Amino acid sequence: MNKIIQNLIAFREERNWKQFHTPENLAKSISIEEGELLECYQWSYENIDRNKVKEELADVMIYCLYLAEYYKFDIQEIISEKITKNEEKYTISDSKNNCKKYTDF
């Protein structure tokens, strides 16, 4: 993961784009790219262009990594913390085979 982040930072620095990577702009970019990912499924979930999904998913993740880097978040740490919180909110007994939000149990 560190190598990927280093490559992203080098890519950004070579183009002098850090000036544009404010938290607000990065959050907007995540949403915009997420919309492009959703567009892959707009009319059907059959016959999906997997390469397009792969590219849009990569774009979403890239902007997420830039935002995490901005705040100096440790990716593994924040994901582990979220998994722990989700395990508490979504116990196996309440949520197995159930897609309801934890507030609806």
PDB file of N, CA, C and O in Angstrom, residues 5-68:
ATOM      1  N   ILE A   5       0.840   4.498  -2.639  1.00  0.00           N
ATOM      2  CA  ILE A   5       0.677   5.886  -2.196  1.00  0.00           C
ATOM      3  C   ILE A   5       1.876   6.721  -2.625  1.00  0.00           C
ATOM      4  O   ILE A   5       1.711   7.852  -3.109  1.00  0.00           O
ATOM      5  N   GLN A   6       3.075   6.175  -2.515  1.00  0.00           N
ATOM      6  CA  GLN A   6       4.275   6.888  -2.966  1.00  0.00           C
ATOM      7  C   GLN A   6       4.194   7.185  -4.467  1.00  0.00           C
ATOM      8  O   GLN A   6       4.551   8.281  -4.906  1.00  0.00           O
ATOM      9  N   ASN A   7       3.717   6.218  -5.255  1.00  0.00           N
ATOM     10  CA  ASN A   7       3.572   6.431  -6.700  1.00  0.00           C
ATOM     11  C   ASN A   7       2.537   7.515  -6.997  1.00  0.00           C
ATOM     12  O   ASN A   7       2.737   8.343  -7.891  1.00  0.00           O
ATOM     13  N   LEU A   8       1.435   7.508  -6.256  1.00  0.00           N
ATOM     14  CA  LEU A   8       0.409   8.540  -6.447  1.00  0.00           C
ATOM     15  C   LEU A   8       0.946   9.924  -6.107  1.00  0.00           C
ATOM     16  O   LEU A   8       0.697  10.894  -6.833  1.00  0.00           O
ATOM     17  N   ILE A   9       1.685  10.016  -5.018  1.00  0.00           N
ATOM     18  CA  ILE A   9       2.252  11.299  -4.616  1.00  0.00           C
ATOM     19  C   ILE A   9       3.259  11.785  -5.652  1.00  0.00           C
ATOM     20  O   ILE A   9       3.257  12.964  -6.024  1.00  0.00           O
ATOM     21  N   ALA A  10       4.089  10.886  -6.147  1.00  0.00           N
ATOM     22  CA  ALA A  10       5.060  11.260  -7.183  1.00  0.00           C
ATOM     23  C   ALA A  10       4.339  11.739  -8.440  1.00  0.00           C
ATOM     24  O   ALA A  10       4.731  12.756  -9.037  1.00  0.00           O
ATOM     25  N   PHE A  11       3.297  11.039  -8.842  1.00  0.00           N
ATOM     26  CA  PHE A  11       2.501  11.431 -10.004  1.00  0.00           C
ATOM     27  C   PHE A  11       1.949  12.844  -9.808  1.00  0.00           C
ATOM     28  O   PHE A  11       2.043  13.696 -10.693  1.00  0.00           O
ATOM     29  N   ARG A  12       1.397  13.094  -8.619  1.00  0.00           N
ATOM     30  CA  ARG A  12       0.817  14.404  -8.309  1.00  0.00           C
ATOM     31  C   ARG A  12       1.891  15.489  -8.289  1.00  0.00           C
ATOM     32  O   ARG A  12       1.697  16.577  -8.848  1.00  0.00           O
ATOM     33  N   GLU A  13       3.005  15.201  -7.650  1.00  0.00           N
ATOM     34  CA  GLU A  13       4.066  16.202  -7.528  1.00  0.00           C
ATOM     35  C   GLU A  13       4.665  16.564  -8.882  1.00  0.00           C
ATOM     36  O   GLU A  13       4.977  17.735  -9.127  1.00  0.00           O
ATOM     37  N   GLU A  14       4.840  15.577  -9.755  1.00  0.00           N
ATOM     38  CA  GLU A  14       5.397  15.837 -11.088  1.00  0.00           C
ATOM     39  C   GLU A  14       4.519  16.790 -11.889  1.00  0.00           C
ATOM     40  O   GLU A  14       5.009  17.496 -12.767  1.00  0.00           O
ATOM     41  N   ARG A  15       3.255  16.842 -11.560  1.00  0.00           N
ATOM     42  CA  ARG A  15       2.303  17.692 -12.284  1.00  0.00           C
ATOM     43  C   ARG A  15       1.913  18.939 -11.492  1.00  0.00           C
ATOM     44  O   ARG A  15       1.101  19.732 -11.931  1.00  0.00           O
ATOM     45  N   ASN A  16       2.477  19.080 -10.301  1.00  0.00           N
ATOM     46  CA  ASN A  16       2.179  20.203  -9.414  1.00  0.00           C
ATOM     47  C   ASN A  16       0.674  20.325  -9.143  1.00  0.00           C
ATOM     48  O   ASN A  16       0.095  21.406  -9.174  1.00  0.00           O
ATOM     49  N   TRP A  17       0.046  19.203  -8.842  1.00  0.00           N
ATOM     50  CA  TRP A  17      -1.397  19.172  -8.602  1.00  0.00           C
ATOM     51  C   TRP A  17      -1.775  19.266  -7.130  1.00  0.00           C
ATOM     52  O   TRP A  17      -2.957  19.387  -6.810  1.00  0.00           O
ATOM     53  N   LYS A  18      -0.813  19.206  -6.229  1.00  0.00           N
ATOM     54  CA  LYS A  18      -1.153  19.237  -4.808  1.00  0.00           C
ATOM     55  C   LYS A  18      -1.962  20.489  -4.467  1.00  0.00           C
ATOM     56  O   LYS A  18      -2.855  20.455  -3.626  1.00  0.00           O
ATOM     57  N   GLN A  19      -1.675  21.589  -5.154  1.00  0.00           N
ATOM     58  CA  GLN A  19      -2.395  22.838  -4.920  1.00  0.00           C
ATOM     59  C   GLN A  19      -3.894  22.701  -5.160  1.00  0.00           C
ATOM     60  O   GLN A  19      -4.696  23.444  -4.590  1.00  0.00           O
ATOM     61  N   PHE A  20      -4.300  21.731  -5.961  1.00  0.00           N
ATOM     62  CA  PHE A  20      -5.717  21.517  -6.263  1.00  0.00           C
ATOM     63  C   PHE A  20      -6.353  20.462  -5.368  1.00  0.00           C
ATOM     64  O   PHE A  20      -7.564  20.289  -5.379  1.00  0.00           O
ATOM     65  N   HIS A  21      -5.533  19.750  -4.629  1.00  0.00           N
ATOM     66  CA  HIS A  21      -6.017  18.619  -3.833  1.00  0.00           C
ATOM     67  C   HIS A  21      -6.377  19.045  -2.413  1.00  0.00           C
ATOM     68  O   HIS A  21      -5.852  18.522  -1.440  1.00  0.00           O
ATOM     69  N   THR A  22      -7.301  19.976  -2.316  1.00  0.00           N
ATOM     70  CA  THR A  22      -7.830  20.362  -1.006  1.00  0.00           C
ATOM     71  C   THR A  22      -8.801  19.268  -0.564  1.00  0.00           C
ATOM     72  O   THR A  22      -9.320  18.519  -1.399  1.00  0.00           O
ATOM     73  N   PRO A  23      -9.065  19.174   0.733  1.00  0.00           N
ATOM     74  CA  PRO A  23     -10.029  18.168   1.180  1.00  0.00           C
ATOM     75  C   PRO A  23     -11.377  18.293   0.467  1.00  0.00           C
ATOM     76  O   PRO A  23     -11.964  17.285   0.073  1.00  0.00           O
ATOM     77  N   GLU A  24     -11.838  19.512   0.289  1.00  0.00           N
ATOM     78  CA  GLU A  24     -13.121  19.727  -0.390  1.00  0.00           C
ATOM     79  C   GLU A  24     -13.071  19.209  -1.829  1.00  0.00           C
ATOM     80  O   GLU A  24     -13.991  18.508  -2.272  1.00  0.00           O
ATOM     81  N   ASN A  25     -12.019  19.557  -2.550  1.00  0.00           N
ATOM     82  CA  ASN A  25     -11.915  19.104  -3.942  1.00  0.00           C
ATOM     83  C   ASN A  25     -11.771  17.590  -4.034  1.00  0.00           C
ATOM     84  O   ASN A  25     -12.322  16.963  -4.944  1.00  0.00           O
ATOM     85  N   LEU A  26     -11.036  16.998  -3.104  1.00  0.00           N
ATOM     86  CA  LEU A  26     -10.873  15.550  -3.118  1.00  0.00           C
ATOM     87  C   LEU A  26     -12.197  14.859  -2.816  1.00  0.00           C
ATOM     88  O   LEU A  26     -12.549  13.871  -3.460  1.00  0.00           O
ATOM     89  N   ALA A  27     -12.939  15.372  -1.836  1.00  0.00           N
ATOM     90  CA  ALA A  27     -14.249  14.788  -1.518  1.00  0.00           C
ATOM     91  C   ALA A  27     -15.198  14.915  -2.708  1.00  0.00           C
ATOM     92  O   ALA A  27     -15.936  13.975  -3.027  1.00  0.00           O
ATOM     93  N   LYS A  28     -15.175  16.058  -3.376  1.00  0.00           N
ATOM     94  CA  LYS A  28     -16.004  16.233  -4.572  1.00  0.00           C
ATOM     95  C   LYS A  28     -15.593  15.236  -5.650  1.00  0.00           C
ATOM     96  O   LYS A  28     -16.446  14.633  -6.315  1.00  0.00           O
ATOM     97  N   SER A  29     -14.293  15.061  -5.825  1.00  0.00           N
ATOM     98  CA  SER A  29     -13.797  14.147  -6.856  1.00  0.00           C
ATOM     99  C   SER A  29     -14.186  12.706  -6.554  1.00  0.00           C
ATOM    100  O   SER A  29     -14.506  11.948  -7.472  1.00  0.00           O
ATOM    101  N   ILE A  30     -14.180  12.326  -5.273  1.00  0.00           N
ATOM    102  CA  ILE A  30     -14.627  10.982  -4.896  1.00  0.00           C
ATOM    103  C   ILE A  30     -16.074  10.799  -5.329  1.00  0.00           C
ATOM    104  O   ILE A  30     -16.431   9.787  -5.941  1.00  0.00           O
ATOM    105  N   SER A  31     -16.903  11.784  -5.044  1.00  0.00           N
ATOM    106  CA  SER A  31     -18.321  11.705  -5.394  1.00  0.00           C
ATOM    107  C   SER A  31     -18.529  11.671  -6.905  1.00  0.00           C
ATOM    108  O   SER A  31     -19.349  10.904  -7.414  1.00  0.00           O
ATOM    109  N   ILE A  32     -17.791  12.476  -7.613  1.00  0.00           N
ATOM    110  CA  ILE A  32     -17.907  12.522  -9.079  1.00  0.00           C
ATOM    111  C   ILE A  32     -17.515  11.174  -9.680  1.00  0.00           C
ATOM    112  O   ILE A  32     -18.225  10.629 -10.528  1.00  0.00           O
ATOM    113  N   GLU A  33     -16.387  10.636  -9.235  1.00  0.00           N
ATOM    114  CA  GLU A  33     -15.936   9.346  -9.766  1.00  0.00           C
ATOM    115  C   GLU A  33     -16.874   8.222  -9.353  1.00  0.00           C
ATOM    116  O   GLU A  33     -17.108   7.292 -10.126  1.00  0.00           O
ATOM    117  N   GLU A  34     -17.441   8.312  -8.165  1.00  0.00           N
ATOM    118  CA  GLU A  34     -18.423   7.320  -7.710  1.00  0.00           C
ATOM    119  C   GLU A  34     -19.644   7.358  -8.632  1.00  0.00           C
ATOM    120  O   GLU A  34     -20.204   6.317  -8.972  1.00  0.00           O
ATOM    121  N   GLY A  35     -20.034   8.557  -9.054  1.00  0.00           N
ATOM    122  CA  GLY A  35     -21.136   8.680 -10.006  1.00  0.00           C
ATOM    123  C   GLY A  35     -20.808   8.011 -11.331  1.00  0.00           C
ATOM    124  O   GLY A  35     -21.667   7.377 -11.943  1.00  0.00           O
ATOM    125  N   GLU A  36     -19.576   8.147 -11.773  1.00  0.00           N
ATOM    126  CA  GLU A  36     -19.163   7.495 -13.011  1.00  0.00           C
ATOM    127  C   GLU A  36     -19.149   5.979 -12.851  1.00  0.00           C
ATOM    128  O   GLU A  36     -19.465   5.250 -13.789  1.00  0.00           O
ATOM    129  N   LEU A  37     -18.804   5.500 -11.658  1.00  0.00           N
ATOM    130  CA  LEU A  37     -18.871   4.067 -11.381  1.00  0.00           C
ATOM    131  C   LEU A  37     -20.326   3.599 -11.430  1.00  0.00           C
ATOM    132  O   LEU A  37     -20.636   2.570 -12.043  1.00  0.00           O
ATOM    133  N   LEU A  38     -21.221   4.346 -10.819  1.00  0.00           N
ATOM    134  CA  LEU A  38     -22.642   3.993 -10.849  1.00  0.00           C
ATOM    135  C   LEU A  38     -23.198   3.985 -12.272  1.00  0.00           C
ATOM    136  O   LEU A  38     -24.085   3.189 -12.592  1.00  0.00           O
ATOM    137  N   GLU A  39     -22.663   4.857 -13.101  1.00  0.00           N
ATOM    138  CA  GLU A  39     -23.122   4.924 -14.485  1.00  0.00           C
ATOM    139  C   GLU A  39     -22.924   3.587 -15.201  1.00  0.00           C
ATOM    140  O   GLU A  39     -23.698   3.243 -16.102  1.00  0.00           O
ATOM    141  N   CYS A  40     -21.937   2.832 -14.776  1.00  0.00           N
ATOM    142  CA  CYS A  40     -21.700   1.515 -15.374  1.00  0.00           C
ATOM    143  C   CYS A  40     -22.910   0.597 -15.188  1.00  0.00           C
ATOM    144  O   CYS A  40     -23.088  -0.356 -15.937  1.00  0.00           O
ATOM    145  N   TYR A  41     -23.711   0.866 -14.166  1.00  0.00           N
ATOM    146  CA  TYR A  41     -24.864   0.032 -13.832  1.00  0.00           C
ATOM    147  C   TYR A  41     -26.189   0.737 -14.086  1.00  0.00           C
ATOM    148  O   TYR A  41     -27.237   0.276 -13.644  1.00  0.00           O
ATOM    149  N   GLN A  42     -26.150   1.858 -14.782  1.00  0.00           N
ATOM    150  CA  GLN A  42     -27.321   2.720 -14.913  1.00  0.00           C
ATOM    151  C   GLN A  42     -28.554   2.003 -15.452  1.00  0.00           C
ATOM    152  O   GLN A  42     -29.635   2.136 -14.906  1.00  0.00           O
ATOM    153  N   TRP A  43     -28.421   1.257 -16.517  1.00  0.00           N
ATOM    154  CA  TRP A  43     -29.602   0.664 -17.140  1.00  0.00           C
ATOM    155  C   TRP A  43     -29.691  -0.833 -16.946  1.00  0.00           C
ATOM    156  O   TRP A  43     -30.734  -1.432 -17.179  1.00  0.00           O
ATOM    157  N   SER A  44     -28.601  -1.432 -16.539  1.00  0.00           N
ATOM    158  CA  SER A  44     -28.607  -2.883 -16.378  1.00  0.00           C
ATOM    159  C   SER A  44     -27.373  -3.304 -15.597  1.00  0.00           C
ATOM    160  O   SER A  44     -26.342  -2.649 -15.652  1.00  0.00           O
ATOM    161  N   TYR A  45     -27.494  -4.378 -14.881  1.00  0.00           N
ATOM    162  CA  TYR A  45     -26.316  -4.921 -14.220  1.00  0.00           C
ATOM    163  C   TYR A  45     -25.815  -6.163 -14.960  1.00  0.00           C
ATOM    164  O   TYR A  45     -24.882  -6.818 -14.528  1.00  0.00           O
ATOM    165  N   GLU A  46     -26.434  -6.468 -16.069  1.00  0.00           N
ATOM    166  CA  GLU A  46     -25.976  -7.555 -16.916  1.00  0.00           C
ATOM    167  C   GLU A  46     -25.076  -6.974 -18.002  1.00  0.00           C
ATOM    168  O   GLU A  46     -25.202  -5.827 -18.385  1.00  0.00           O
ATOM    169  N   ASN A  47     -24.167  -7.756 -18.496  1.00  0.00           N
ATOM    170  CA  ASN A  47     -23.261  -7.336 -19.564  1.00  0.00           C
ATOM    171  C   ASN A  47     -22.486  -6.070 -19.193  1.00  0.00           C
ATOM    172  O   ASN A  47     -22.372  -5.149 -19.987  1.00  0.00           O
ATOM    173  N   ILE A  48     -21.987  -6.026 -17.991  1.00  0.00           N
ATOM    174  CA  ILE A  48     -21.229  -4.883 -17.507  1.00  0.00           C
ATOM    175  C   ILE A  48     -19.855  -4.859 -18.167  1.00  0.00           C
ATOM    176  O   ILE A  48     -19.220  -5.900 -18.357  1.00  0.00           O
ATOM    177  N   ASP A  49     -19.409  -3.663 -18.512  1.00  0.00           N
ATOM    178  CA  ASP A  49     -18.058  -3.483 -19.039  1.00  0.00           C
ATOM    179  C   ASP A  49     -17.096  -3.509 -17.843  1.00  0.00           C
ATOM    180  O   ASP A  49     -16.915  -2.506 -17.144  1.00  0.00           O
ATOM    181  N   ARG A  50     -16.521  -4.656 -17.583  1.00  0.00           N
ATOM    182  CA  ARG A  50     -15.666  -4.837 -16.403  1.00  0.00           C
ATOM    183  C   ARG A  50     -14.452  -3.912 -16.419  1.00  0.00           C
ATOM    184  O   ARG A  50     -14.004  -3.454 -15.373  1.00  0.00           O
ATOM    185  N   ASN A  51     -13.919  -3.618 -17.593  1.00  0.00           N
ATOM    186  CA  ASN A  51     -12.774  -2.705 -17.670  1.00  0.00           C
ATOM    187  C   ASN A  51     -13.166  -1.297 -17.242  1.00  0.00           C
ATOM    188  O   ASN A  51     -12.402  -0.610 -16.559  1.00  0.00           O
ATOM    189  N   LYS A  52     -14.349  -0.866 -17.637  1.00  0.00           N
ATOM    190  CA  LYS A  52     -14.845   0.452 -17.221  1.00  0.00           C
ATOM    191  C   LYS A  52     -15.059   0.482 -15.711  1.00  0.00           C
ATOM    192  O   LYS A  52     -14.692   1.450 -15.039  1.00  0.00           O
ATOM    193  N   VAL A  53     -15.647  -0.582 -15.159  1.00  0.00           N
ATOM    194  CA  VAL A  53     -15.837  -0.675 -13.709  1.00  0.00           C
ATOM    195  C   VAL A  53     -14.479  -0.601 -13.006  1.00  0.00           C
ATOM    196  O   VAL A  53     -14.304   0.139 -12.026  1.00  0.00           O
ATOM    197  N   LYS A  54     -13.510  -1.335 -13.528  1.00  0.00           N
ATOM    198  CA  LYS A  54     -12.171  -1.368 -12.933  1.00  0.00           C
ATOM    199  C   LYS A  54     -11.548   0.031 -12.925  1.00  0.00           C
ATOM    200  O   LYS A  54     -10.992   0.469 -11.912  1.00  0.00           O
ATOM    201  N   GLU A  55     -11.659   0.754 -14.036  1.00  0.00           N
ATOM    202  CA  GLU A  55     -11.082   2.092 -14.122  1.00  0.00           C
ATOM    203  C   GLU A  55     -11.769   3.076 -13.188  1.00  0.00           C
ATOM    204  O   GLU A  55     -11.109   3.876 -12.519  1.00  0.00           O
ATOM    205  N   GLU A  56     -13.088   3.034 -13.137  1.00  0.00           N
ATOM    206  CA  GLU A  56     -13.818   3.961 -12.271  1.00  0.00           C
ATOM    207  C   GLU A  56     -13.581   3.639 -10.804  1.00  0.00           C
ATOM    208  O   GLU A  56     -13.438   4.538  -9.973  1.00  0.00           O
ATOM    209  N   LEU A  57     -13.517   2.372 -10.462  1.00  0.00           N
ATOM    210  CA  LEU A  57     -13.231   1.965  -9.097  1.00  0.00           C
ATOM    211  C   LEU A  57     -11.836   2.452  -8.691  1.00  0.00           C
ATOM    212  O   LEU A  57     -11.635   2.956  -7.576  1.00  0.00           O
ATOM    213  N   ALA A  58     -10.884   2.331  -9.600  1.00  0.00           N
ATOM    214  CA  ALA A  58      -9.526   2.819  -9.329  1.00  0.00           C
ATOM    215  C   ALA A  58      -9.538   4.327  -9.093  1.00  0.00           C
ATOM    216  O   ALA A  58      -8.871   4.824  -8.168  1.00  0.00           O
ATOM    217  N   ASP A  59     -10.301   5.065  -9.887  1.00  0.00           N
ATOM    218  CA  ASP A  59     -10.388   6.517  -9.697  1.00  0.00           C
ATOM    219  C   ASP A  59     -10.936   6.868  -8.319  1.00  0.00           C
ATOM    220  O   ASP A  59     -10.405   7.749  -7.636  1.00  0.00           O
ATOM    221  N   VAL A  60     -11.991   6.178  -7.899  1.00  0.00           N
ATOM    222  CA  VAL A  60     -12.567   6.417  -6.571  1.00  0.00           C
ATOM    223  C   VAL A  60     -11.511   6.157  -5.495  1.00  0.00           C
ATOM    224  O   VAL A  60     -11.293   6.972  -4.591  1.00  0.00           O
ATOM    225  N   MET A  61     -10.839   5.029  -5.606  1.00  0.00           N
ATOM    226  CA  MET A  61      -9.852   4.664  -4.588  1.00  0.00           C
ATOM    227  C   MET A  61      -8.661   5.628  -4.578  1.00  0.00           C
ATOM    228  O   MET A  61      -8.140   5.962  -3.509  1.00  0.00           O
ATOM    229  N   ILE A  62      -8.250   6.089  -5.741  1.00  0.00           N
ATOM    230  CA  ILE A  62      -7.133   7.033  -5.816  1.00  0.00           C
ATOM    231  C   ILE A  62      -7.463   8.311  -5.056  1.00  0.00           C
ATOM    232  O   ILE A  62      -6.671   8.791  -4.243  1.00  0.00           O
ATOM    233  N   TYR A  63      -8.632   8.859  -5.307  1.00  0.00           N
ATOM    234  CA  TYR A  63      -9.015  10.082  -4.594  1.00  0.00           C
ATOM    235  C   TYR A  63      -9.175   9.821  -3.094  1.00  0.00           C
ATOM    236  O   TYR A  63      -8.838  10.673  -2.273  1.00  0.00           O
ATOM    237  N   CYS A  64      -9.664   8.650  -2.722  1.00  0.00           N
ATOM    238  CA  CYS A  64      -9.756   8.302  -1.299  1.00  0.00           C
ATOM    239  C   CYS A  64      -8.361   8.248  -0.680  1.00  0.00           C
ATOM    240  O   CYS A  64      -8.154   8.743   0.443  1.00  0.00           O
ATOM    241  N   LEU A  65      -7.410   7.680  -1.387  1.00  0.00           N
ATOM    242  CA  LEU A  65      -6.044   7.603  -0.873  1.00  0.00           C
ATOM    243  C   LEU A  65      -5.418   8.989  -0.753  1.00  0.00           C
ATOM    244  O   LEU A  65      -4.716   9.284   0.229  1.00  0.00           O
ATOM    245  N   TYR A  66      -5.677   9.860  -1.720  1.00  0.00           N
ATOM    246  CA  TYR A  66      -5.173  11.229  -1.627  1.00  0.00           C
ATOM    247  C   TYR A  66      -5.765  11.944  -0.411  1.00  0.00           C
ATOM    248  O   TYR A  66      -5.067  12.673   0.292  1.00  0.00           O
ATOM    249  N   LEU A  67      -7.049  11.741  -0.151  1.00  0.00           N
ATOM    250  CA  LEU A  67      -7.682  12.386   1.000  1.00  0.00           C
ATOM    251  C   LEU A  67      -7.116  11.839   2.311  1.00  0.00           C
ATOM    252  O   LEU A  67      -6.832  12.605   3.241  1.00  0.00           O
ATOM    253  N   ALA A  68      -6.918  10.538   2.366  1.00  0.00           N
ATOM    254  CA  ALA A  68      -6.312   9.935   3.552  1.00  0.00           C
ATOM    255  C   ALA A  68      -4.890  10.466   3.751  1.00  0.00           C
ATOM    256  O   ALA A  68      -4.482  10.766   4.882  1.00  0.00           O
TER     257      ALA A  68
END
